[in-house]
mmCIF file of N, CA, C and O in Angstrom:
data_model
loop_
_atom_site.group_PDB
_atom_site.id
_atom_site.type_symbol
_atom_site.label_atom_id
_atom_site.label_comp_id
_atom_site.label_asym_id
_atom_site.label_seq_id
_atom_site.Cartn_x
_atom_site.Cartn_y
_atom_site.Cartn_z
ATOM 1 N N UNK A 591 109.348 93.184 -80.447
ATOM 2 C CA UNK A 591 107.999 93.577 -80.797
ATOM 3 C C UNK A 591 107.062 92.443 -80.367
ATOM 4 O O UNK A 591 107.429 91.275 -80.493
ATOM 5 N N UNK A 592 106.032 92.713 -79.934
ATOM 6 C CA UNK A 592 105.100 91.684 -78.965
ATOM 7 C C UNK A 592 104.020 91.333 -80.507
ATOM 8 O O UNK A 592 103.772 91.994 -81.515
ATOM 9 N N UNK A 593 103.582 89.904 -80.000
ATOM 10 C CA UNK A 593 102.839 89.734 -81.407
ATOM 11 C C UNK A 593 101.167 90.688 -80.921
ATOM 12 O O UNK A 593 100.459 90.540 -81.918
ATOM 13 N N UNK A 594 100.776 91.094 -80.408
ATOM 14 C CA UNK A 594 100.109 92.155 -80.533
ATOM 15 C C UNK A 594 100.142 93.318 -81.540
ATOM 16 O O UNK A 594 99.127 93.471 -82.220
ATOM 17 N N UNK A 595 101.268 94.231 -81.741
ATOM 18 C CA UNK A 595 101.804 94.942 -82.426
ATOM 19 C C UNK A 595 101.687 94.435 -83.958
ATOM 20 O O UNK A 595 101.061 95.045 -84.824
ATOM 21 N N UNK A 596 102.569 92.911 -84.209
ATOM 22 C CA UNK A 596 102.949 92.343 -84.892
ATOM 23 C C UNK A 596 101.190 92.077 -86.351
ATOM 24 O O UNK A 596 100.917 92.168 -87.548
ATOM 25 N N UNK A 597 100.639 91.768 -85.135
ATOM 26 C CA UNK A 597 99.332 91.404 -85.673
ATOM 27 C C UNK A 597 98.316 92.747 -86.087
ATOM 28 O O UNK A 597 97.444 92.832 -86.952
ATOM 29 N N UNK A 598 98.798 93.711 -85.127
ATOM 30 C CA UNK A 598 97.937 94.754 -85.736
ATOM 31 C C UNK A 598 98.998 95.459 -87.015
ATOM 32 O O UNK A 598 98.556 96.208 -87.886
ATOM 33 N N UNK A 599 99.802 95.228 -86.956
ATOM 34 C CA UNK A 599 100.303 95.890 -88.351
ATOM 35 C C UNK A 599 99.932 94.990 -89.932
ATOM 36 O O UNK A 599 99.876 95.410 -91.087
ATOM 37 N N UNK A 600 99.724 93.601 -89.351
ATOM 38 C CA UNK A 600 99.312 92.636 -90.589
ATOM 39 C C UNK A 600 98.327 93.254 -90.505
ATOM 40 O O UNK A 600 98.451 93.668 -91.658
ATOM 41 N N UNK A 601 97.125 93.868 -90.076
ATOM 42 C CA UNK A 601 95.928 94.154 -89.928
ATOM 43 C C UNK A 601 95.581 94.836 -91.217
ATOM 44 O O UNK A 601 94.907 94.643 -92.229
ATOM 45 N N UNK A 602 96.416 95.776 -90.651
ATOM 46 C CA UNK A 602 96.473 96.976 -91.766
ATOM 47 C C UNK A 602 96.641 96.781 -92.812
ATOM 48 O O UNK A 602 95.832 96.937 -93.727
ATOM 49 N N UNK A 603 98.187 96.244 -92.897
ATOM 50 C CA UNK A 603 98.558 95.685 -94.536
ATOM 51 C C UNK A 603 97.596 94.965 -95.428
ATOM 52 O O UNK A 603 97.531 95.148 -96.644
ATOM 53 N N UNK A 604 96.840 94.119 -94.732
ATOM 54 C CA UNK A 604 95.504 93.410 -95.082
ATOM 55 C C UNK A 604 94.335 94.628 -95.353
ATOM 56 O O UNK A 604 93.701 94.429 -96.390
ATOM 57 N N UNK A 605 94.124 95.291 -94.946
ATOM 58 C CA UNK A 605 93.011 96.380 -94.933
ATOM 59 C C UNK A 605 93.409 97.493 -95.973
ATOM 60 O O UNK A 605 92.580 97.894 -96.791
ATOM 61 N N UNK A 606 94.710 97.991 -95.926
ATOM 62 C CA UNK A 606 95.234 98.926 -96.631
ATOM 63 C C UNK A 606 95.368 97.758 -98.237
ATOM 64 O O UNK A 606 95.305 98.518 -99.203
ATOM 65 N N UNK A 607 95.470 96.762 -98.567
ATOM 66 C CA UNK A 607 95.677 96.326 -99.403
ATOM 67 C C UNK A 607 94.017 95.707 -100.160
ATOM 68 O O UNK A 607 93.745 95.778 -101.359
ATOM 69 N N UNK A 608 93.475 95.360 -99.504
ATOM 70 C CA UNK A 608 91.906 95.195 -99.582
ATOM 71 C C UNK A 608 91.251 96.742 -100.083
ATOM 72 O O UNK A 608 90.673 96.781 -101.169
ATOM 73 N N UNK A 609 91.362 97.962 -99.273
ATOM 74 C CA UNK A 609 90.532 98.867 -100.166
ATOM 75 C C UNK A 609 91.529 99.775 -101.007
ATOM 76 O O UNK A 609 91.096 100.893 -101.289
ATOM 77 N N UNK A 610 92.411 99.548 -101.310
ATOM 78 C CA UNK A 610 93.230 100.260 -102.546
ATOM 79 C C UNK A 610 93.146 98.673 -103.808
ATOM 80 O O UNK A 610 92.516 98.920 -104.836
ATOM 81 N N UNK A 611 93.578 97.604 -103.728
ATOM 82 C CA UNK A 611 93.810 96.680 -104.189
ATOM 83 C C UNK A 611 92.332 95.568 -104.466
ATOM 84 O O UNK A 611 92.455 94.610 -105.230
ATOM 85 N N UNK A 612 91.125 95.819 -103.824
ATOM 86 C CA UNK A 612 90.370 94.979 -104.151
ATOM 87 C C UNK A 612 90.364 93.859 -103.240
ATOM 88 O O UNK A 612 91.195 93.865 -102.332
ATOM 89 N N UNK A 613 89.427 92.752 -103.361
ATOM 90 C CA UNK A 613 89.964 91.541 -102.863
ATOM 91 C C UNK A 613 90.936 90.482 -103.079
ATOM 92 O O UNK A 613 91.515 89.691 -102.334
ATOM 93 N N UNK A 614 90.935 90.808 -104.853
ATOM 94 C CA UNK A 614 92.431 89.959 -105.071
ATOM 95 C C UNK A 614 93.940 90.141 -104.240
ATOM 96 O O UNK A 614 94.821 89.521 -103.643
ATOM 97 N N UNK A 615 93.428 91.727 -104.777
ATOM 98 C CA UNK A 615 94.835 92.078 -103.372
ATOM 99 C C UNK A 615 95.269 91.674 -101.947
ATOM 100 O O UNK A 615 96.364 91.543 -101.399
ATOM 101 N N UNK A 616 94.148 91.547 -101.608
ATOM 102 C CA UNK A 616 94.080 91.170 -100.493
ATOM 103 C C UNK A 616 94.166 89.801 -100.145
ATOM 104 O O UNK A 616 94.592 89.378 -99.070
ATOM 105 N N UNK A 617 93.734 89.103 -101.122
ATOM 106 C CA UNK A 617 94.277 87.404 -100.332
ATOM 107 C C UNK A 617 95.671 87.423 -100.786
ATOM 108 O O UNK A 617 96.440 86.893 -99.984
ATOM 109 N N UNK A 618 96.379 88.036 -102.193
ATOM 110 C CA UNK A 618 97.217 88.322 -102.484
ATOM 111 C C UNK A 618 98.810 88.417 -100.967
ATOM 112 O O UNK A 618 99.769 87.708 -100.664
ATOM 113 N N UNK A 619 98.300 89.519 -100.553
ATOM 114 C CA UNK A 619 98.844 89.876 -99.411
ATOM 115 C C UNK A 619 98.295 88.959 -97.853
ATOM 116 O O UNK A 619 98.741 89.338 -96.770
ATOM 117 N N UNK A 620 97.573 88.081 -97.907
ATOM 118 C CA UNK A 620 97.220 87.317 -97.106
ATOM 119 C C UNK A 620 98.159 86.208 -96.969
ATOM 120 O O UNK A 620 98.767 85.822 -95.971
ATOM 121 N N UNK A 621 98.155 85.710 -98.335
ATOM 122 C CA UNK A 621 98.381 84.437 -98.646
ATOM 123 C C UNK A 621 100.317 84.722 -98.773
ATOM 124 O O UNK A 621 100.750 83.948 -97.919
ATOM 125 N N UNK A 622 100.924 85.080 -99.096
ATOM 126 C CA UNK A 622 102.377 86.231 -99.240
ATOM 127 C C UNK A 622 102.732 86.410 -97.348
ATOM 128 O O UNK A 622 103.816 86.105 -96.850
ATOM 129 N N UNK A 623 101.688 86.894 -96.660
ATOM 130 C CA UNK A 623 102.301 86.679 -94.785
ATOM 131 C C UNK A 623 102.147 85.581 -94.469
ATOM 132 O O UNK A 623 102.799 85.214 -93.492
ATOM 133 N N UNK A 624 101.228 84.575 -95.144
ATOM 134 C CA UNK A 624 101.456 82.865 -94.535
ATOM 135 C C UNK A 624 102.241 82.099 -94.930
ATOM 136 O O UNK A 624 102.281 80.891 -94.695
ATOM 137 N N UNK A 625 103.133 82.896 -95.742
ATOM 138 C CA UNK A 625 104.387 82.008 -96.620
ATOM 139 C C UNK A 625 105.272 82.667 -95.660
ATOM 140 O O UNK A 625 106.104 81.935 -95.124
ATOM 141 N N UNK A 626 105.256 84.191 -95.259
ATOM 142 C CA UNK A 626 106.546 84.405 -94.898
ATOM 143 C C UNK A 626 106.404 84.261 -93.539
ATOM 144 O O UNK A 626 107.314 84.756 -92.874
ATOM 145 N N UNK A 627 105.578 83.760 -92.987
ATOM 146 C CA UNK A 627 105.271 83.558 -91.557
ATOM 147 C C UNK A 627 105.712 81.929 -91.382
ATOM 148 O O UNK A 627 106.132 81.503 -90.306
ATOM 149 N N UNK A 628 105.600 81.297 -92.273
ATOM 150 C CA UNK A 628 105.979 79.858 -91.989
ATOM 151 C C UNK A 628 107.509 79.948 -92.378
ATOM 152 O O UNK A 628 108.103 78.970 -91.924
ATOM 153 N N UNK A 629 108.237 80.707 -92.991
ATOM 154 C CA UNK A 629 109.861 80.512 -93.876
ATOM 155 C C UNK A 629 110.221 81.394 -92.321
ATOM 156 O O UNK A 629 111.204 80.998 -91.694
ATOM 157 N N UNK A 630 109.549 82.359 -91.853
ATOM 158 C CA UNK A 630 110.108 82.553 -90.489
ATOM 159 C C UNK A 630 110.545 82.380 -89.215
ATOM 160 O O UNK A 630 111.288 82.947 -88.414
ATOM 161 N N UNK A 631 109.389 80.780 -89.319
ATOM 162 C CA UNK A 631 109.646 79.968 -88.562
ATOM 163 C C UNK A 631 110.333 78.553 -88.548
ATOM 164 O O UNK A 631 110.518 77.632 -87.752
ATOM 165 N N UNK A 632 110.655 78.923 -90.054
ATOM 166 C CA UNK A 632 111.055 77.078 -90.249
ATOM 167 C C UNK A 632 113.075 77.930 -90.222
ATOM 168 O O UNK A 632 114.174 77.397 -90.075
ATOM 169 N N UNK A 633 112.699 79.212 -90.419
ATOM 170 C CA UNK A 633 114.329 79.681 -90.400
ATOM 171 C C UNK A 633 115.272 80.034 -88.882
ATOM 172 O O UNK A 633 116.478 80.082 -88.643
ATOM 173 N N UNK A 634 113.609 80.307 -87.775
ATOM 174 C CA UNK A 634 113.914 80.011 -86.142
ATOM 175 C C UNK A 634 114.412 79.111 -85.659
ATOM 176 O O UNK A 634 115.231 79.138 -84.741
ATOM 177 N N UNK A 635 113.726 77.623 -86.548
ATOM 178 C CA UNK A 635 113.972 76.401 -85.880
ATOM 179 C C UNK A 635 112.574 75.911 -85.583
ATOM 180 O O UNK A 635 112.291 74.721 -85.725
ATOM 181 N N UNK A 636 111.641 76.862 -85.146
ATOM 182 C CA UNK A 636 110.550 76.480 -84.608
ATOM 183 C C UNK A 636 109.860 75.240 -85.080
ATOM 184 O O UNK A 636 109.310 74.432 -84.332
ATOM 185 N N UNK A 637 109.936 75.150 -86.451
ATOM 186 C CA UNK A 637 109.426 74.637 -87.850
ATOM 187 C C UNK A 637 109.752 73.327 -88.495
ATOM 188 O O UNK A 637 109.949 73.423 -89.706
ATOM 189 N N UNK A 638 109.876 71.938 -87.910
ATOM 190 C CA UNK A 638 110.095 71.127 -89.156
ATOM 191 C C UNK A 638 109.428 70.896 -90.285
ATOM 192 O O UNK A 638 108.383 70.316 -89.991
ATOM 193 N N UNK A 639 109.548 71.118 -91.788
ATOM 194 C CA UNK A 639 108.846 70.924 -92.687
ATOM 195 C C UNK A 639 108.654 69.286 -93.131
ATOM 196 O O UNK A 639 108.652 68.942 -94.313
ATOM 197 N N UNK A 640 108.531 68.562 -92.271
ATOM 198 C CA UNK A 640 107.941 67.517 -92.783
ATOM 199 C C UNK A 640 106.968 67.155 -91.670
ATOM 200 O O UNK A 640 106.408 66.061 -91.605
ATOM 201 N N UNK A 641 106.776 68.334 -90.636
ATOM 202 C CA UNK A 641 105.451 68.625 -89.983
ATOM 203 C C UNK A 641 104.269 69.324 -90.311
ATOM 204 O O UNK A 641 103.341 69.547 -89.533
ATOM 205 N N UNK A 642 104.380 69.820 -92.062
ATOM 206 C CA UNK A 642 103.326 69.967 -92.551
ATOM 207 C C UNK A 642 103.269 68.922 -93.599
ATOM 208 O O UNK A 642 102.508 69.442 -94.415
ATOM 209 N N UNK A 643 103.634 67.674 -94.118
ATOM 210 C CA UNK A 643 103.057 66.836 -94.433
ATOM 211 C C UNK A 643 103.250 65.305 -93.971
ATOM 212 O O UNK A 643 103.312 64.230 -94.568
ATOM 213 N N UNK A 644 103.322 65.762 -92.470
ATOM 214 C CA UNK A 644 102.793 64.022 -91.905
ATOM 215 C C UNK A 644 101.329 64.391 -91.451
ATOM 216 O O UNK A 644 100.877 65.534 -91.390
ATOM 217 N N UNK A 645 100.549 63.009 -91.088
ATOM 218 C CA UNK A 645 99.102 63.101 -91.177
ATOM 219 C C UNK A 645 99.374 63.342 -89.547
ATOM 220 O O UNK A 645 100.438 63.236 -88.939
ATOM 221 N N UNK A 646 97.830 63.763 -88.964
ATOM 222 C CA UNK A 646 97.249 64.596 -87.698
ATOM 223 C C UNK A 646 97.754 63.158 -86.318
ATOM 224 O O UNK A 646 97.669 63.258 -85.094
ATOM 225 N N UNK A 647 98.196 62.093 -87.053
ATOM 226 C CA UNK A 647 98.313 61.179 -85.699
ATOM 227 C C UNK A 647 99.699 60.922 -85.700
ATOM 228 O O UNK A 647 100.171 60.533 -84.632
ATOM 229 N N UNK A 648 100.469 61.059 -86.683
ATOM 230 C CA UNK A 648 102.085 60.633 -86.570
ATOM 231 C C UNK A 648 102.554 61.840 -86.144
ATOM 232 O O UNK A 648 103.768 61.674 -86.027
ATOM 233 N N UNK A 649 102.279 62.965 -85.846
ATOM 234 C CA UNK A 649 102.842 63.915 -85.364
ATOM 235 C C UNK A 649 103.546 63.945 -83.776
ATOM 236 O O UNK A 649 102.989 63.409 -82.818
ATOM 237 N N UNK A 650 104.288 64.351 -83.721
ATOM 238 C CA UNK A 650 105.128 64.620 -81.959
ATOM 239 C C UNK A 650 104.519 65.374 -81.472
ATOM 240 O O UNK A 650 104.504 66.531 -81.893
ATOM 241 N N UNK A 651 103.844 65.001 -80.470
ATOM 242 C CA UNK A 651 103.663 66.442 -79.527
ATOM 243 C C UNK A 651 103.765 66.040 -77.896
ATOM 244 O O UNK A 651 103.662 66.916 -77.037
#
């Protein structure tokens, strides 16, 4: 699945959860795909987690 696809289906879930659910719902479900979007990537490999808490200059790139 191409992240095109990927992104328009978060779209929805975000939209469909925003006017049934309110706005709580909705960061609710915002905040719930940026958890499972980072555990998705730290479970690829893509991800070291102590690359979200070293500061912006000790980082590898």
């Amino acid at each position: 699945m191409n992240m095109a696809v990927i992104g328009m289906i978060a779209g929805m879930a975000l939209g469909f959860a925003g006017y049934f659910g309110g706005f709580g719902a909705f960061l609710l479900v915002a905040a719930l795909g940026a958890v499972g979007f980072l555990v998705g990537r730290f479970l690829e490999g893509d991800l070291d987690v102590g690359d979200l808490f070293r500061p912006r200059g000790d980082r590898r790139g």
